[in-house]
Short mmCIF file of C-alpha atoms in Angstrom, two decimals:
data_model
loop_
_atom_site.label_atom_id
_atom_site.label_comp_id
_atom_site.label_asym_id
_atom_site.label_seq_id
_atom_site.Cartn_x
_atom_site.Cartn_y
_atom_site.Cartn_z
CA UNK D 1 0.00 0.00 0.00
CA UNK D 2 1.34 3.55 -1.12
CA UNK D 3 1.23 6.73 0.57
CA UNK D 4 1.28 10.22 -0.74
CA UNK D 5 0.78 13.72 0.34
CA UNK D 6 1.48 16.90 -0.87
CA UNK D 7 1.83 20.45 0.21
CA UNK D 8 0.92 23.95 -1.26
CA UNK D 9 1.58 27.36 0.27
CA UNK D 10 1.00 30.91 -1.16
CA UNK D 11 1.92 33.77 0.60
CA UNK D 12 1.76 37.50 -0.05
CA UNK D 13 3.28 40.29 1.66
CA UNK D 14 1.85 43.62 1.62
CA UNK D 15 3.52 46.74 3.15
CA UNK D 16 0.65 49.30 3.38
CA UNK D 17 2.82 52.57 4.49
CA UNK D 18 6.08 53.00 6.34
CA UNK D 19 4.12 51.82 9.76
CA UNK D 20 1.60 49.79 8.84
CA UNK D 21 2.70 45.85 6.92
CA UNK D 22 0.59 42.92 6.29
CA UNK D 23 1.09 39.06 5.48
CA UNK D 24 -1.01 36.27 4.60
CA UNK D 25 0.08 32.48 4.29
CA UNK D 26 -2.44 30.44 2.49
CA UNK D 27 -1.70 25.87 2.93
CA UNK D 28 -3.19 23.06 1.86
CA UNK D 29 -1.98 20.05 3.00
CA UNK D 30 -3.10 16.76 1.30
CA UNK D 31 -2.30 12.87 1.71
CA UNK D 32 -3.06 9.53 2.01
CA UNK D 33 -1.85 7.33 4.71
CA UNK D 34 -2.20 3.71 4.33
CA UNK D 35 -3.30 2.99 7.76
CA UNK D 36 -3.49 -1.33 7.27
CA UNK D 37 -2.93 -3.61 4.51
CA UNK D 38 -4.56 -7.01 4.89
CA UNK D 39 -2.51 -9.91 4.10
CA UNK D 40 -5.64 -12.06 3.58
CA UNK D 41 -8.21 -9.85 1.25
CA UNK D 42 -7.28 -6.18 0.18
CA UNK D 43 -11.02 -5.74 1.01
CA UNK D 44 -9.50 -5.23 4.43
CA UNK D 45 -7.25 -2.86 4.24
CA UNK D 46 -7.59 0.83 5.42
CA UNK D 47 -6.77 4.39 4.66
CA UNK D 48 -7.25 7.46 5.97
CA UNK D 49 -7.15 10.96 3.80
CA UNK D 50 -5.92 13.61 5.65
CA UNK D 51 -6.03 17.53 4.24
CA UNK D 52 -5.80 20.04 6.33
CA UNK D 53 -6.15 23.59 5.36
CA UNK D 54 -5.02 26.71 7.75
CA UNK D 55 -4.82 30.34 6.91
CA UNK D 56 -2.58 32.77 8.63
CA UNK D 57 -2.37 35.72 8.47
CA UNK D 58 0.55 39.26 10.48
CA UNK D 59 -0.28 42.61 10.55
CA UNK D 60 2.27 45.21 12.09
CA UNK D 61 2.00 48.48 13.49
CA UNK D 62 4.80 51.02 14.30
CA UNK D 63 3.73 53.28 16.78
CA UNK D 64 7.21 54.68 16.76
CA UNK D 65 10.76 53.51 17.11
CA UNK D 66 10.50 51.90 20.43
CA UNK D 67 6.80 50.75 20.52
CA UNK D 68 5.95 47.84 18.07
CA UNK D 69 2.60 45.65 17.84
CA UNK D 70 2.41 42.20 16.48
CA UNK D 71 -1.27 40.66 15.49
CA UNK D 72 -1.46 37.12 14.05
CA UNK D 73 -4.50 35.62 13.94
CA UNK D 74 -4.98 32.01 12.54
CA UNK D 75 -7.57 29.60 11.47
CA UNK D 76 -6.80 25.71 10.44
CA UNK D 77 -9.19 22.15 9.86
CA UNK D 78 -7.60 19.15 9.51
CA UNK D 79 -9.83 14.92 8.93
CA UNK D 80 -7.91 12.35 10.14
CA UNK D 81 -10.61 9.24 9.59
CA UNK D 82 -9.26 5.74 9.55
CA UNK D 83 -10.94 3.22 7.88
CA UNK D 84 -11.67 0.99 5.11
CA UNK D 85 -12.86 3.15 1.83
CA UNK D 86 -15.99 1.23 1.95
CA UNK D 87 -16.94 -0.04 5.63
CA UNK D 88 -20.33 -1.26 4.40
CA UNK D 89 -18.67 -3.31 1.76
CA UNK D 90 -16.62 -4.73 3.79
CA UNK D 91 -19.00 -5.79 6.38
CA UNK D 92 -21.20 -7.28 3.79
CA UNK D 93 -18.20 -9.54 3.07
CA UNK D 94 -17.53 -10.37 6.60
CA UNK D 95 -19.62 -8.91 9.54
CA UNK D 96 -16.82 -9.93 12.55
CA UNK D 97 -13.48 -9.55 13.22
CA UNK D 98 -11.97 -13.49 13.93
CA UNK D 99 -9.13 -14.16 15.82
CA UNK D 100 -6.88 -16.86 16.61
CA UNK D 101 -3.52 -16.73 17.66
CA UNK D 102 -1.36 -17.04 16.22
CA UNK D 103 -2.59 -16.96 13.22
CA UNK D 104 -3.68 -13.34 10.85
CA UNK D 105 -7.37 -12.14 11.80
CA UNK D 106 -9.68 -12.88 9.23
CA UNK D 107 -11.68 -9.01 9.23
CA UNK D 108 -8.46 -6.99 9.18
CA UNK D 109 -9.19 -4.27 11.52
CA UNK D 110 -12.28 -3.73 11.10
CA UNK D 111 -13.36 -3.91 14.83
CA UNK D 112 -11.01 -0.36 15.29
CA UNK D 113 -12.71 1.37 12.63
CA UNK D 114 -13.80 4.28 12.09
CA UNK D 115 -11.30 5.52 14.21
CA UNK D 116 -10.45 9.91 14.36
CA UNK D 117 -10.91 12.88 14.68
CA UNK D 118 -11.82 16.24 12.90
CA UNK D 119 -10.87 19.08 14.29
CA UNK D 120 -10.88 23.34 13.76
CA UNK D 121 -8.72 25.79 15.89
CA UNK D 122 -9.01 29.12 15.74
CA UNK D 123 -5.69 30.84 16.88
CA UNK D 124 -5.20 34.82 17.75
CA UNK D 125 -1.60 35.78 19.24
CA UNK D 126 -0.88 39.23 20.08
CA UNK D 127 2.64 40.93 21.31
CA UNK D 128 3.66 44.24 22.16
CA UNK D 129 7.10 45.35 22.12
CA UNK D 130 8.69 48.63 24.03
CA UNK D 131 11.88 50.15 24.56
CA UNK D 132 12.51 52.45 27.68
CA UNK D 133 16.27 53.25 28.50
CA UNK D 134 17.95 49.97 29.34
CA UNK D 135 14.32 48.01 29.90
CA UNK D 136 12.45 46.19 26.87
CA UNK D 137 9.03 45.15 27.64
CA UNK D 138 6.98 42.56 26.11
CA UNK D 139 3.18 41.84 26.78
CA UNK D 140 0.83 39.72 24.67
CA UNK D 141 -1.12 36.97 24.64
CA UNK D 142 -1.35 32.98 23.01
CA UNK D 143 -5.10 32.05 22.54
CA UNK D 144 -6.54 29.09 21.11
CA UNK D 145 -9.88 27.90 20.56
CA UNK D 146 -10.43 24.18 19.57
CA UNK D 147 -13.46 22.03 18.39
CA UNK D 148 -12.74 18.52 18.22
CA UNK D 149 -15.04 15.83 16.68
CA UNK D 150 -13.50 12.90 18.22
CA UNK D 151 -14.73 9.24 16.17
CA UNK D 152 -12.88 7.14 18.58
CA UNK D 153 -15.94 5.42 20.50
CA UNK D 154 -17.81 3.73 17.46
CA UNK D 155 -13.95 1.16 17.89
CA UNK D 156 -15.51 -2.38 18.99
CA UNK D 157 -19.16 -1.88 17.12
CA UNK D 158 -17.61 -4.72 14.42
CA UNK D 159 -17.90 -8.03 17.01
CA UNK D 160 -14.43 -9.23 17.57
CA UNK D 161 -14.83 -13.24 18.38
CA UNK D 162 -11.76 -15.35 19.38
CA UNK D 163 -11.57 -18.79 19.79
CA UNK D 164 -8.93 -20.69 21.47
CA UNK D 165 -8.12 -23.90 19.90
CA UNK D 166 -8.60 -26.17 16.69
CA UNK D 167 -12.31 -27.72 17.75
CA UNK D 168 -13.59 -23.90 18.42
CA UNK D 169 -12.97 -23.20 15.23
CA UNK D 170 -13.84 -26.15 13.79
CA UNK D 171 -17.28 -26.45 15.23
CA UNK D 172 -17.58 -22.44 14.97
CA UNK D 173 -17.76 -21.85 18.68
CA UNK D 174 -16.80 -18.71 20.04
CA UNK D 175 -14.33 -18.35 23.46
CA UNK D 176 -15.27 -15.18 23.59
CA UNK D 177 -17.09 -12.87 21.54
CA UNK D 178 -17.24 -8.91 22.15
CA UNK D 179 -18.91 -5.90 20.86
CA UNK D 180 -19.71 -2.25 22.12
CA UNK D 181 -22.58 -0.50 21.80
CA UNK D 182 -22.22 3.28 22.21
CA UNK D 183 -24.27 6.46 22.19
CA UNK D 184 -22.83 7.61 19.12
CA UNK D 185 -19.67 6.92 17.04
CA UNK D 186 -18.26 10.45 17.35
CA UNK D 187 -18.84 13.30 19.98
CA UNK D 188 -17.49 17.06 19.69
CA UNK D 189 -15.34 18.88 22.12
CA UNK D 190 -14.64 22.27 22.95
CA UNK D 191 -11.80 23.67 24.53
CA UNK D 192 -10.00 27.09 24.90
CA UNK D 193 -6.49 28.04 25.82
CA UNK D 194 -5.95 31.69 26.86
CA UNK D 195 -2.16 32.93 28.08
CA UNK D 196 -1.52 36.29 29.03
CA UNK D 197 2.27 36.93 29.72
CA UNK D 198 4.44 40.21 30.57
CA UNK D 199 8.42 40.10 30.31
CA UNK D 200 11.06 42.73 31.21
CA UNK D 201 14.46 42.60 29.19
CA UNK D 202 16.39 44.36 31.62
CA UNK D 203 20.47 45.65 30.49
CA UNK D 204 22.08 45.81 33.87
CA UNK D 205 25.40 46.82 32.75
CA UNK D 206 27.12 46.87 28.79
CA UNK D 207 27.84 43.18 29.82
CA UNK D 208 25.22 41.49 31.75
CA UNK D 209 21.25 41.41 31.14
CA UNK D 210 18.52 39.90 33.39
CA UNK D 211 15.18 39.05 31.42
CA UNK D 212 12.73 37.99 34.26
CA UNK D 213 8.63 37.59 33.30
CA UNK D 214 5.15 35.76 34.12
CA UNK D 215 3.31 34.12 31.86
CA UNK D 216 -0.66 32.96 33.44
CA UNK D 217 -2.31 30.27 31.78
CA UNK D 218 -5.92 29.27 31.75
CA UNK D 219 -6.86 25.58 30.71
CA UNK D 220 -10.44 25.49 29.87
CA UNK D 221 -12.07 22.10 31.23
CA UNK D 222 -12.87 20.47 28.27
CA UNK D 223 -16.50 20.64 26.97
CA UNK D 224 -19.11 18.21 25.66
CA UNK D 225 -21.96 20.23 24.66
CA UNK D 226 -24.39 16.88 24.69
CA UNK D 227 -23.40 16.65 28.57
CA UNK D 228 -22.76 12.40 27.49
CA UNK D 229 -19.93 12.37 30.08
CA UNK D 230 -19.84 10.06 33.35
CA UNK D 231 -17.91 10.18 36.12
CA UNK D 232 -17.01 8.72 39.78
CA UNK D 233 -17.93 10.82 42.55
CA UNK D 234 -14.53 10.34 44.10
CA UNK D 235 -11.48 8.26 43.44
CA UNK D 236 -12.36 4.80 42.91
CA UNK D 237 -10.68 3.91 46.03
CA UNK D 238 -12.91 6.52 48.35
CA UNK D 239 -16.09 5.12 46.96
CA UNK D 240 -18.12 2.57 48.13
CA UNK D 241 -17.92 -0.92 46.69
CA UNK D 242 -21.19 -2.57 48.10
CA UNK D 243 -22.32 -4.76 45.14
CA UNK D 244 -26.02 -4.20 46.00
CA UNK D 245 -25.70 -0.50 45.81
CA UNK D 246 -27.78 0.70 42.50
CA UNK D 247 -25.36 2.29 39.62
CA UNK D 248 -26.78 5.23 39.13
CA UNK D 249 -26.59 6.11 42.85
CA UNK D 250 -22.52 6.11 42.14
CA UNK D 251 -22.28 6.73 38.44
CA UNK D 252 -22.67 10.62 37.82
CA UNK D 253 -24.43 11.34 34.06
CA UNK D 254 -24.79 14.05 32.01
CA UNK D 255 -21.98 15.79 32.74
CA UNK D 256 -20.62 18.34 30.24
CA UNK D 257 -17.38 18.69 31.72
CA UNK D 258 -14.54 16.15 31.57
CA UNK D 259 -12.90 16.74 35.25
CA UNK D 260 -14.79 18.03 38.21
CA UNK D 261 -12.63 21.21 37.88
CA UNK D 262 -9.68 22.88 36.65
CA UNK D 263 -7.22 25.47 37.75
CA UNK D 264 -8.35 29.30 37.26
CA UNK D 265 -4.67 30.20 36.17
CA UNK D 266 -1.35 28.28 36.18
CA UNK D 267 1.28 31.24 36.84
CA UNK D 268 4.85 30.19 35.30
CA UNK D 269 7.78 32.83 36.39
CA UNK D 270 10.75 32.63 34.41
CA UNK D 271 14.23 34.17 34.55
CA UNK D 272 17.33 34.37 33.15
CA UNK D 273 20.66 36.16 33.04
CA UNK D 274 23.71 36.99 30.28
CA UNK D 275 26.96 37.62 31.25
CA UNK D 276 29.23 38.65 28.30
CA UNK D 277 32.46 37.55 29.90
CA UNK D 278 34.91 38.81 27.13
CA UNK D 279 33.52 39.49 23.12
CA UNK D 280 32.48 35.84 21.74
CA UNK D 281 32.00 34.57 24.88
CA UNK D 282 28.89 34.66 26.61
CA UNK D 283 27.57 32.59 29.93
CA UNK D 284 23.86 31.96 30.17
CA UNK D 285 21.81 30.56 33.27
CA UNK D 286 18.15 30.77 33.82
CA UNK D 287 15.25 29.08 35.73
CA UNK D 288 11.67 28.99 34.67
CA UNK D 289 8.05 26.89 34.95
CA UNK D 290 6.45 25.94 32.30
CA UNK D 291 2.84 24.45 31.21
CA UNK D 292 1.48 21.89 28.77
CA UNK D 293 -1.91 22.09 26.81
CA UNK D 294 -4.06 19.42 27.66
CA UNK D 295 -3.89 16.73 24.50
CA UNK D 296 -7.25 16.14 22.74
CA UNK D 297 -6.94 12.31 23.60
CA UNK D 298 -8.29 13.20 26.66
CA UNK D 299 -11.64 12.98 25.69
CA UNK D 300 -11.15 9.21 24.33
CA UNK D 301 -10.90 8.19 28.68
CA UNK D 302 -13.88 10.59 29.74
CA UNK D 303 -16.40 9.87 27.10
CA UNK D 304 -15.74 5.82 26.94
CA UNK D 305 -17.81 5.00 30.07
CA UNK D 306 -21.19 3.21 31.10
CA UNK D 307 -23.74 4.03 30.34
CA UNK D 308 -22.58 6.48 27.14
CA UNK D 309 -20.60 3.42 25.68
CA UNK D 310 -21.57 -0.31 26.66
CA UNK D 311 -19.22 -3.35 26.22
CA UNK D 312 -20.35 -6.53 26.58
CA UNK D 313 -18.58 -9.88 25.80
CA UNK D 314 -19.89 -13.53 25.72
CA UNK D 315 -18.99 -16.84 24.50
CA UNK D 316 -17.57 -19.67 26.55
CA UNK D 317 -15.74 -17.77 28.77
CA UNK D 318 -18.08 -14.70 28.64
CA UNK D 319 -20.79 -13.45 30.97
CA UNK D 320 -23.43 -12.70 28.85
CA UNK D 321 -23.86 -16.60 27.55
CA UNK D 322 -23.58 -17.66 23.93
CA UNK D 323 -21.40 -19.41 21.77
CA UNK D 324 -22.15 -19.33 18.09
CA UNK D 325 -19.13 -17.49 15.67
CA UNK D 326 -21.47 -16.40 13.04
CA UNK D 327 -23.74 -14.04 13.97
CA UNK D 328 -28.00 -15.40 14.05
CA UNK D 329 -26.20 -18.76 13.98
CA UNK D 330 -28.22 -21.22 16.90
CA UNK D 331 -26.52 -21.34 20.71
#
């Protein structure tokens, strides 16, 4: 199986007066990723297109010799589906996912797919630089707004049966036999990351300069605007494990939030000093703290819980009874 992608980028630069320039970047990024190749049918296999187009775009202002502004705003969209190019097709052909170690599955993958995401971000940074005497300032701010479509919890829809030995298969019974049943395949997800930051570029002496700043970051909690989220109560290990106790007494539902609750604002100092010890030589030290974004995978652990997204598994060594392979075929 091939892949391919390819890339295409115009910009244009536009300098409207002696203060006052423009850019925009233009991209389209195209592709195909061969995501499995069956060794038993190339009905099997699976691919996933991925384009993703952004636009970005500067704009800077001179306010005078020592005050400069720097606006970029940004917008992108990416798919990343995996999956067969024709899921119904291939179902048609063969409706489970077998497997038998060690030998190939005979299904491919089929019991992962769809698998994905699609996702838009809407970026907007903002700096401001100015010069006093030996101090240069910086302020600005990083924000991001995301809206993920996440198709991770339709995986396990496709059966996936095993069986264990040579008279399983033989006589077409099952060891076990699994399959999920969720809400829906895909859910959407919001989140926004805001950072607001101030730094000082302070020139001590001709030789040594002390930068020192604060960045504050706020982490939205991630959003499901069908509130299909569940969650504990507590840690699993502060809540109450009487079997007879109903589920939905423990279980928490329609939530909308994926944690309970996030931090208002993660401050992160930072610091550092220059020390020109001689021309060419220069001696550097500095201490900071520093914060991540919260990946979009996230959502893939909150959203995959009774009673938005069953599993159930039978067969032989099941607990919801069976044994049949094929499905309608007589217990």
């Amino acid at each position: 199986s091939d892949d391919h992608e390819q890339v295409q980028t115009a910009r244009v630069d536009y300098n409207i007066s002696e203060s006052n320039m423009a850019w925009f970047r233009f991209q389209y990024d195209g592709g195909l990723q061969a995501a499995w190749t069956d060794p038993i049918n190339p009905l099997f296999n699976a691919i996933s297109p991925q384009p993703l187009y952004s636009v970005a775009a500067g704009y800077t202002h001179v306010f005078s010799s020592n005050l400069v502004n720097n606006f970029n705003p940004a917008f992108s969209w990416y798919e990343s589906l995996f999956g067969p190019s024709d899921l119904q097709k291939t179902l048609a052909a063969f409706p489970i996912v077998l497997q038998g170690a060690p030998f190939t599955t005979i299904g491919g993958l089929d019991n992962t797919w769809v698998q994905g995401r699609r996702a838009t971000r809407f970026f907007l940074n903002d700096s401001l630089a100015w010069h006093v005497g030996a101090h240069q300032f910086r302020f600005g701010t990083n924000t991001r707004i995301f809206r993920l479509n996440d198709y991770d919890f339709g995986q396990g829809t496709v059966p996936t049966v095993t069986y264990a030995d040579l008279p399983q298969f033989i006589y077409g019974a099952a060891s076990t036999a699994t399959t999920t049943y969720p809400l829906a395949d895909s859910q959407p997800f919001n989140f926004l990351n805001l950072d607001l930051y101030a730094q000082d570029t302070w020139k001590l002496t001709p030789t040594v300069t002390w930068t020192f700043g604060l960045r504050a970051t706020y982490n939205s909690n991630p959003r499901n605007p069908h509130d299909v989220l569940a969650r504990l109560p507590e840690a699993f290990d502060a809540i109450p494990h009487d079997v007879n106790q109903p589920l939905n007494a423990l279980i928490q539902t329609r939530q909308n939030e994926v944690f309970d609750s996030t931090p208002l604002a993660i401050l992160q100092p930072r610091t550092a000093i220059a020390w020109q010890l001689r021309p060419g030589t220069v001696l550097r030290t500095g201490f900071g703290l520093f914060s991540d974004l919260l990946p979009g995978s996230i959502a893939d652990f909150a959203v995959a819980n009774p009673p938005y997204v069953n599993t159930f598994q039978g067969g032989l060594l099941g607990t919801v009874g069976g044994v049949g392979i094929a499905p309608g075929a007589p217990h």
